[in-house]
């Protein structure tokens, strides 16, 4: 895929579609001030082309002799702008038709209409931000929960990049030792120079990888399926978790025949909760299709809430179902805890949380347990990996480092290089390894 040109001047509406108090049209490129001069008249009578960067100037937006609105022109001079180029931002009132007219005025004055991501691309190419930071911009504006927003902000401020720089430095130090002994093979690389920094690098990568599920839950929103036998209380529990009556509840087994979804906030993560049809063998074609959907949804969910109704006698079907949905993603609930229990989940080797949808007992604990399951080990980490691209590169780097652990000295270098390349793909920066190498070798004595 070819990149768009970056040496011309682009403009775009920068605020969301719809009506707002303020709308912004942004212009970036060498002609930015020239273009602004053709459509913005400062109230002071000053020439826009003579304005300094870092200024706000009040005036009128004018197109084809017609005043479109009064507004404020923000000016930024290269390289001190988000794109590294000359940038002006025209702030007017936030109406869709008005903003379109301002944008058209920019185009008539010589700007090209920007495509998606072009401003951020210019920032990246100008070295204002690295690739991981550019992606954080995307994560930040599409964040669906507070947690997702906080982590995107950390990514934007370069925390992920800084962490990766550290890992790259560790690997580079090992790489330097490996290169240095290639000339003196009889000495070999002392294990201490390799094992410890390699373990440190692998440990850091594993820490980041442990946040992948939480990152996914926080940004894309995880899926949580409620499953169990008919009448186990799934719909009642969904309603209790949501705090309103979303799903129909009745004492007729087989009430829920289709599945239904509802957004649910669980502390730091937002999930889609899915109520499903009770799982049983049935001759009813519609219900059977609902049962198949329930099994498919359980298989695809990030977390499965499995209900065991201990207020009714356990039978063989219960045992069979338990075996099918046992797994690392399953959170067990003993439902209807307000009623006397006829059996205990422990008898099936299961640790279940007692919850009553009717009295509300255990609902708060269940919410905590679900949040904990979704956030997991990531809770302690301030950076979460939210992009699949980053996850893939981290896994590759980890595999290469593990190969390097056991490889003979003369082959280790290749695995280390490959790990460095994988990490550099995340930030788009290759200079970190080079700088570290230069630094390491500068400490060697002359002649060695
Ligand atoms: N005592 C008591 N009854 C409950 C509780 N939760 C659900 N029930 C009752 O159990 C019956 C079934 O509840 P539902 O929530 O419809 O169960 P379900 O698992 O969705 O059932 P299907 O949709 O048929 O698979 C209803 O009569 C509920 O009132 C509870 O915590 N305590
Ligand atoms: Mg139901």
XYZ file of C-alpha atoms and ligand atoms in Angstrom:
481
model
C 0.000 0.000 0.000
C 1.468 3.313 -1.045
C 1.592 6.191 1.423
C -0.041 9.491 0.405
C 2.248 12.431 -0.399
C 3.303 14.402 2.670
C 4.832 17.513 1.127
C 1.587 19.111 -0.036
C -0.959 20.948 2.133
C -3.938 19.021 3.448
C -7.076 20.045 5.277
C -9.918 18.233 7.032
C -12.710 18.726 9.516
C -11.109 17.623 12.786
C -14.170 17.456 15.020
C -16.881 14.784 15.136
C -19.803 14.950 12.732
C -22.915 16.531 14.201
C -23.701 19.702 16.095
C -21.274 20.954 18.758
C -20.294 24.193 20.443
C -17.074 24.359 18.432
C -15.944 22.774 15.198
C -12.396 22.728 13.895
C -10.937 22.542 10.417
C -7.272 21.717 10.391
C -4.718 22.570 7.717
C -1.159 21.221 7.559
C 1.610 21.738 5.055
C 3.885 24.381 3.533
C 0.935 26.407 2.171
C -1.048 26.366 5.449
C -0.615 30.089 6.210
C -1.076 31.072 2.557
C -4.361 29.164 2.447
C -5.522 30.593 5.770
C -4.784 34.095 4.473
C -7.225 33.528 1.617
C -10.146 32.615 3.885
C -9.523 34.145 7.322
C -9.571 37.879 8.053
C -8.138 38.789 11.482
C -10.211 41.442 13.256
C -6.940 43.284 13.952
C -6.383 43.677 10.205
C -3.074 41.805 10.419
C -1.836 39.685 7.554
C -2.305 36.009 8.447
C 1.012 35.175 6.744
C 2.853 37.273 9.322
C 1.322 35.553 12.359
C 3.634 33.743 14.759
C 3.185 30.147 15.866
C 1.467 29.368 19.174
C -1.113 32.148 18.724
C -4.882 32.441 18.763
C -6.248 35.176 16.472
C -9.869 36.298 16.397
C -11.472 37.136 13.065
C -13.879 36.127 10.303
C -13.972 33.163 7.987
C -14.744 34.407 4.516
C -15.497 32.405 1.387
C -16.278 33.938 -2.027
C -16.848 37.326 -0.436
C -19.357 35.918 2.064
C -18.698 35.852 5.811
C -19.311 32.256 6.925
C -18.778 32.732 10.648
C -16.624 34.490 13.165
C -13.970 32.309 14.713
C -10.472 31.842 16.024
C -7.395 30.905 14.030
C -4.781 28.863 15.897
C -1.350 29.037 14.307
C 1.616 26.673 14.656
C 4.925 27.125 12.873
C 7.042 24.177 11.679
C 8.557 22.225 13.279
C 6.647 23.062 16.464
C 3.347 21.470 15.558
C 1.707 18.065 15.790
C 2.692 17.246 12.204
C 6.048 19.014 12.265
C 4.762 21.261 9.449
C 3.099 24.675 9.393
C -0.383 24.094 10.815
C -3.435 26.293 11.214
C -6.660 25.330 12.929
C -9.804 27.284 12.122
C -12.217 27.159 15.056
C -15.790 28.095 14.236
C -19.197 27.173 15.622
C -19.822 23.445 15.359
C -22.446 22.977 12.647
C -22.036 20.290 9.987
C -23.000 22.524 7.064
C -20.814 25.404 8.297
C -17.823 23.096 8.767
C -18.272 21.633 5.299
C -18.276 25.172 3.881
C -15.078 26.056 5.772
C -13.439 22.846 4.563
C -14.528 23.617 0.974
C -13.094 27.118 1.350
C -9.741 25.563 2.337
C -9.822 23.316 -0.711
C -10.726 26.214 -2.987
C -7.812 28.117 -1.470
C -5.450 25.325 -2.502
C -5.551 22.540 0.128
C -6.063 18.870 -0.648
C -8.781 17.055 1.300
C -6.940 14.764 3.734
C -7.586 11.036 3.858
C -7.828 9.034 7.106
C -4.794 9.231 9.375
C -2.832 11.663 7.213
C -2.176 14.180 10.002
C -0.919 11.444 12.324
C 1.200 9.984 9.503
C 2.901 13.361 9.039
C 3.567 13.510 12.778
C 5.147 10.078 12.639
C 7.305 10.845 9.602
C 8.463 14.088 11.193
C 9.588 12.064 14.227
C 7.072 13.798 16.510
C 5.683 10.417 17.520
C 6.682 6.820 16.879
C 4.485 4.115 15.420
C 3.263 2.778 18.769
C 2.295 6.303 19.782
C 0.484 6.879 16.488
C -1.536 3.747 17.115
C -2.326 4.974 20.616
C -4.002 8.003 19.050
C -6.380 5.601 17.377
C -6.858 3.604 20.593
C -7.460 6.804 22.556
C -10.218 8.162 20.373
C -11.933 4.783 20.070
C -11.563 3.859 23.771
C -14.812 2.493 25.141
C -13.988 2.553 28.850
C -11.995 4.626 31.313
C -9.387 1.886 31.535
C -8.948 1.785 27.764
C -8.584 5.553 27.676
C -5.985 5.607 30.460
C -3.879 2.935 28.815
C -4.122 4.591 25.414
C -2.911 7.836 26.973
C 0.082 6.028 28.467
C 0.823 4.578 25.032
C 0.554 8.042 23.545
C 2.985 9.504 26.030
C 5.469 6.864 24.937
C 5.415 4.507 27.942
C 5.123 1.392 25.790
C 7.900 2.660 23.553
C 10.127 3.389 26.552
C 9.546 -0.114 27.903
C 10.398 -1.620 24.521
C 13.534 0.519 24.300
C 14.670 -1.073 27.584
C 14.073 -4.553 26.251
C 15.929 -3.715 23.048
C 18.847 -2.414 25.095
C 19.047 -5.652 27.084
C 19.076 -7.713 23.919
C 21.633 -5.465 22.272
C 24.026 -5.896 25.182
C 23.833 -9.660 24.778
C 24.254 -9.226 21.042
C 27.409 -7.177 21.568
C 28.919 -9.891 23.809
C 28.069 -12.520 21.236
C 29.638 -10.489 18.418
C 32.714 -9.720 20.494
C 33.605 -13.355 21.078
C 33.119 -14.382 17.482
C 36.742 -13.317 16.997
C 37.829 -15.262 20.075
C 35.767 -18.455 19.842
C 37.992 -20.311 22.278
C 36.918 -17.941 25.087
C 33.170 -18.419 24.564
C 30.556 -16.016 25.905
C 30.427 -16.082 29.688
C 27.016 -17.374 30.676
C 26.433 -14.511 33.073
C 26.675 -12.032 30.193
C 23.941 -13.832 28.297
C 21.612 -15.683 30.624
C 20.641 -12.834 32.934
C 19.943 -10.128 30.333
C 18.142 -12.653 28.119
C 15.965 -13.735 31.036
C 15.253 -10.077 31.831
C 14.224 -9.360 28.241
C 12.011 -12.441 28.055
C 10.476 -11.556 31.433
C 9.580 -8.028 30.270
C 8.009 -9.355 27.094
C 6.004 -11.918 29.061
C 4.743 -9.163 31.349
C 3.492 -7.251 28.338
C 1.924 -10.340 26.786
C 0.072 -11.046 30.041
C -1.905 -7.841 29.440
C -3.238 -8.838 26.032
C -6.587 -10.214 27.258
C -7.206 -7.219 29.454
C -6.242 -4.898 26.620
C -8.688 -6.625 24.344
C -11.423 -6.483 26.981
C -10.789 -2.804 27.613
C -10.726 -1.675 24.007
C -12.745 -3.991 21.863
C -15.029 -5.019 24.738
C -14.980 -8.663 25.818
C -17.863 -11.086 25.401
C -19.367 -12.742 28.440
C -21.815 -15.636 27.955
C -24.235 -16.890 30.621
C -24.851 -20.604 30.135
C -26.547 -23.432 32.016
C -29.497 -25.735 31.953
C -33.038 -24.456 31.370
C -34.449 -22.666 34.401
C -31.013 -22.349 36.062
C -31.621 -18.612 36.446
C -29.478 -17.211 33.612
C -31.885 -14.496 32.539
C -32.521 -13.516 36.156
C -28.760 -13.244 36.743
C -28.268 -11.144 33.620
C -30.939 -8.755 34.867
C -29.333 -8.651 38.318
C -25.920 -7.842 36.802
C -27.399 -5.153 34.569
C -29.635 -3.660 37.256
C -32.684 -3.619 34.976
C -35.081 -6.133 33.425
C -33.546 -6.866 30.047
C -34.417 -10.525 29.612
C -37.728 -12.356 30.140
C -37.811 -14.530 33.263
C -40.376 -17.274 33.894
C -40.650 -20.581 35.672
C -41.180 -22.336 32.329
C -37.946 -24.126 31.349
C -36.948 -22.999 27.864
C -38.085 -19.379 28.273
C -35.048 -17.958 26.484
C -34.935 -19.557 23.045
C -32.810 -17.076 21.145
C -29.805 -15.313 22.636
C -29.711 -11.643 23.513
C -26.885 -9.196 24.154
C -26.583 -6.227 26.491
C -23.661 -3.872 27.275
C -22.388 -4.348 30.834
C -19.790 -2.269 32.715
C -17.597 -4.282 35.080
C -15.341 -1.776 36.811
C -12.358 -1.240 34.540
C -13.772 -3.147 31.578
C -16.903 -2.993 29.488
C -18.267 -6.248 28.155
C -21.105 -7.510 26.048
C -23.160 -9.850 28.232
C -25.023 -12.575 26.377
C -28.013 -14.474 27.757
C -28.464 -17.841 26.075
C -31.013 -20.607 25.793
C -30.806 -23.298 28.493
C -28.818 -26.258 27.226
C -30.817 -29.510 26.923
C -31.823 -32.090 24.339
C -35.058 -30.948 22.792
C -37.358 -31.864 19.913
C -38.408 -28.262 19.451
C -36.550 -27.098 16.341
C -36.431 -23.447 17.351
C -35.176 -24.243 20.829
C -32.652 -26.742 19.459
C -31.258 -24.013 17.263
C -31.036 -21.737 20.328
C -29.168 -24.469 22.204
C -26.646 -24.763 19.355
C -26.215 -20.980 19.411
C -25.620 -21.142 23.188
C -22.834 -23.685 22.736
C -21.252 -21.657 19.947
C -21.428 -18.459 22.011
C -19.901 -20.181 25.024
C -17.037 -21.429 22.849
C -16.357 -17.947 21.468
C -16.747 -15.960 24.701
C -13.850 -14.418 26.626
C -15.488 -15.496 29.863
C -18.289 -17.992 30.475
C -20.558 -17.691 33.498
C -21.817 -21.234 34.083
C -24.851 -21.574 36.344
C -25.513 -24.643 38.473
C -28.971 -24.723 40.055
C -28.306 -26.487 43.362
C -31.909 -25.948 44.504
C -32.948 -28.821 42.271
C -31.644 -32.391 42.333
C -28.579 -33.008 40.226
C -28.970 -35.492 37.399
C -26.772 -37.027 34.720
C -27.422 -34.173 32.284
C -25.968 -31.687 34.786
C -22.787 -33.750 35.065
C -22.489 -34.008 31.265
C -22.931 -30.268 30.818
C -20.320 -29.521 33.473
C -17.774 -31.586 31.589
C -18.534 -29.735 28.345
C -18.091 -26.256 29.748
C -15.218 -26.846 32.145
C -12.269 -24.668 31.099
C -9.984 -21.815 32.032
C -12.519 -19.202 30.893
C -15.366 -20.551 33.013
C -16.568 -18.850 36.193
C -18.947 -21.099 38.131
C -22.033 -19.835 39.910
C -24.309 -21.799 42.241
C -27.553 -19.986 41.474
C -30.636 -19.369 43.639
C -28.469 -19.265 46.756
C -31.484 -18.040 48.736
C -33.025 -21.532 48.410
C -31.800 -24.610 50.314
C -29.103 -26.444 48.337
C -29.724 -30.122 47.555
C -26.145 -30.752 46.453
C -22.792 -28.946 46.296
C -20.710 -28.118 43.213
C -17.690 -29.373 45.190
C -19.073 -32.881 44.639
C -18.207 -32.319 40.959
C -14.844 -30.852 41.834
C -16.012 -27.300 41.154
C -15.544 -24.151 43.198
C -18.681 -22.084 42.606
C -19.770 -18.734 43.958
C -23.214 -18.758 45.555
C -25.376 -16.026 43.993
C -29.024 -15.167 44.383
C -30.501 -13.051 41.624
C -33.568 -12.664 43.785
C -31.967 -11.280 46.966
C -28.885 -9.869 45.238
C -26.554 -11.850 47.520
C -23.220 -12.571 45.831
C -23.841 -10.298 42.831
C -21.145 -7.797 43.835
C -18.644 -10.627 44.475
C -19.491 -12.088 41.077
C -18.886 -8.747 39.353
C -15.492 -8.513 41.100
C -14.597 -12.054 40.142
C -15.528 -11.431 36.503
C -13.559 -8.204 36.353
C -10.589 -9.953 37.935
C -10.843 -12.768 35.393
C -10.880 -10.292 32.502
C -8.143 -8.021 33.806
C -6.114 -10.864 35.349
C -2.373 -10.374 35.733
C -2.632 -7.177 33.761
C -4.063 -5.379 36.806
C -0.596 -4.529 38.090
C 0.843 -3.433 34.751
C 0.437 0.183 33.768
C 0.793 -0.569 30.080
C -1.601 -2.827 28.266
C -0.974 -4.290 24.840
C -4.075 -3.474 22.818
C -2.993 -3.933 19.209
C -2.850 -7.352 17.567
C 0.132 -6.139 15.579
C 2.045 -5.496 18.808
C 1.017 -8.830 20.274
C 2.253 -10.710 17.188
C 5.586 -8.866 17.190
C 6.072 -9.512 20.923
C 5.384 -13.237 20.490
C 7.882 -13.426 17.630
C 10.498 -11.609 19.666
C 9.953 -13.924 22.623
C 10.307 -17.036 20.461
C 13.513 -15.722 18.913
C 14.945 -14.981 22.363
C 14.062 -18.457 23.563
C 15.878 -19.898 20.575
C 18.843 -17.667 21.380
C 18.948 -19.088 24.909
C 19.885 -22.541 23.727
C 21.637 -21.756 20.427
C 25.409 -22.165 20.024
C 27.416 -18.907 20.170
C 27.878 -18.600 16.410
C 24.132 -18.814 15.723
C 22.878 -16.783 18.646
C 23.470 -13.519 16.818
C 20.864 -14.371 14.181
C 18.139 -15.040 16.747
C 19.005 -11.856 18.615
C 18.862 -9.825 15.417
C 15.499 -11.319 14.623
C 14.167 -10.421 18.086
C 15.417 -6.846 17.682
C 13.735 -6.575 14.288
C 10.411 -7.786 15.712
C 10.508 -5.220 18.519
C 11.565 -2.419 16.190
C 8.478 -3.139 14.094
C 6.291 -2.031 17.009
C 7.741 1.450 17.375
C 9.033 1.808 13.824
C 12.372 2.874 15.373
C 15.528 1.000 14.494
C 17.969 3.478 15.971
C 17.702 2.158 19.547
C 19.677 -1.023 18.851
C 22.208 0.886 16.758
C 22.781 3.524 19.412
C 23.214 0.911 22.105
C 25.651 -1.059 19.963
C 27.708 2.051 19.331
C 27.730 2.792 23.042
C 28.733 -0.748 23.993
C 31.548 -0.905 21.471
C 32.838 2.504 22.428
C 33.589 0.993 25.851
C 35.783 -1.734 24.337
C 39.494 -1.029 24.372
C 41.069 0.109 21.138
C 42.459 -2.824 19.207
C 40.005 -5.354 20.520
N -35.561 -18.255 44.532
C -34.939 -17.870 43.431
N -35.510 -18.078 42.240
C -34.844 -17.694 41.123
C -33.575 -17.077 41.194
N -33.154 -16.803 39.937
C -34.148 -17.241 39.118
N -35.155 -17.772 39.833
C -36.374 -18.346 39.291
O -36.073 -19.451 38.452
C -36.933 -19.474 37.319
C -36.129 -19.461 36.038
O -35.452 -18.225 35.932
P -34.861 -17.697 34.550
O -34.003 -16.546 34.883
O -35.931 -17.506 33.558
O -33.964 -18.929 34.136
P -33.208 -19.197 32.781
O -31.949 -19.938 33.116
O -33.045 -17.950 32.014
O -34.197 -20.191 32.055
P -34.338 -20.508 30.496
O -34.366 -19.220 29.750
O -35.623 -21.215 30.424
O -33.190 -21.368 30.110
C -37.856 -18.264 37.472
O -39.070 -18.704 38.054
C -37.095 -17.354 38.403
O -37.958 -16.527 39.168
C -33.018 -16.854 42.491
O -31.896 -16.320 42.663
N -33.717 -17.284 43.552
Mg -33.657 -17.398 30.227
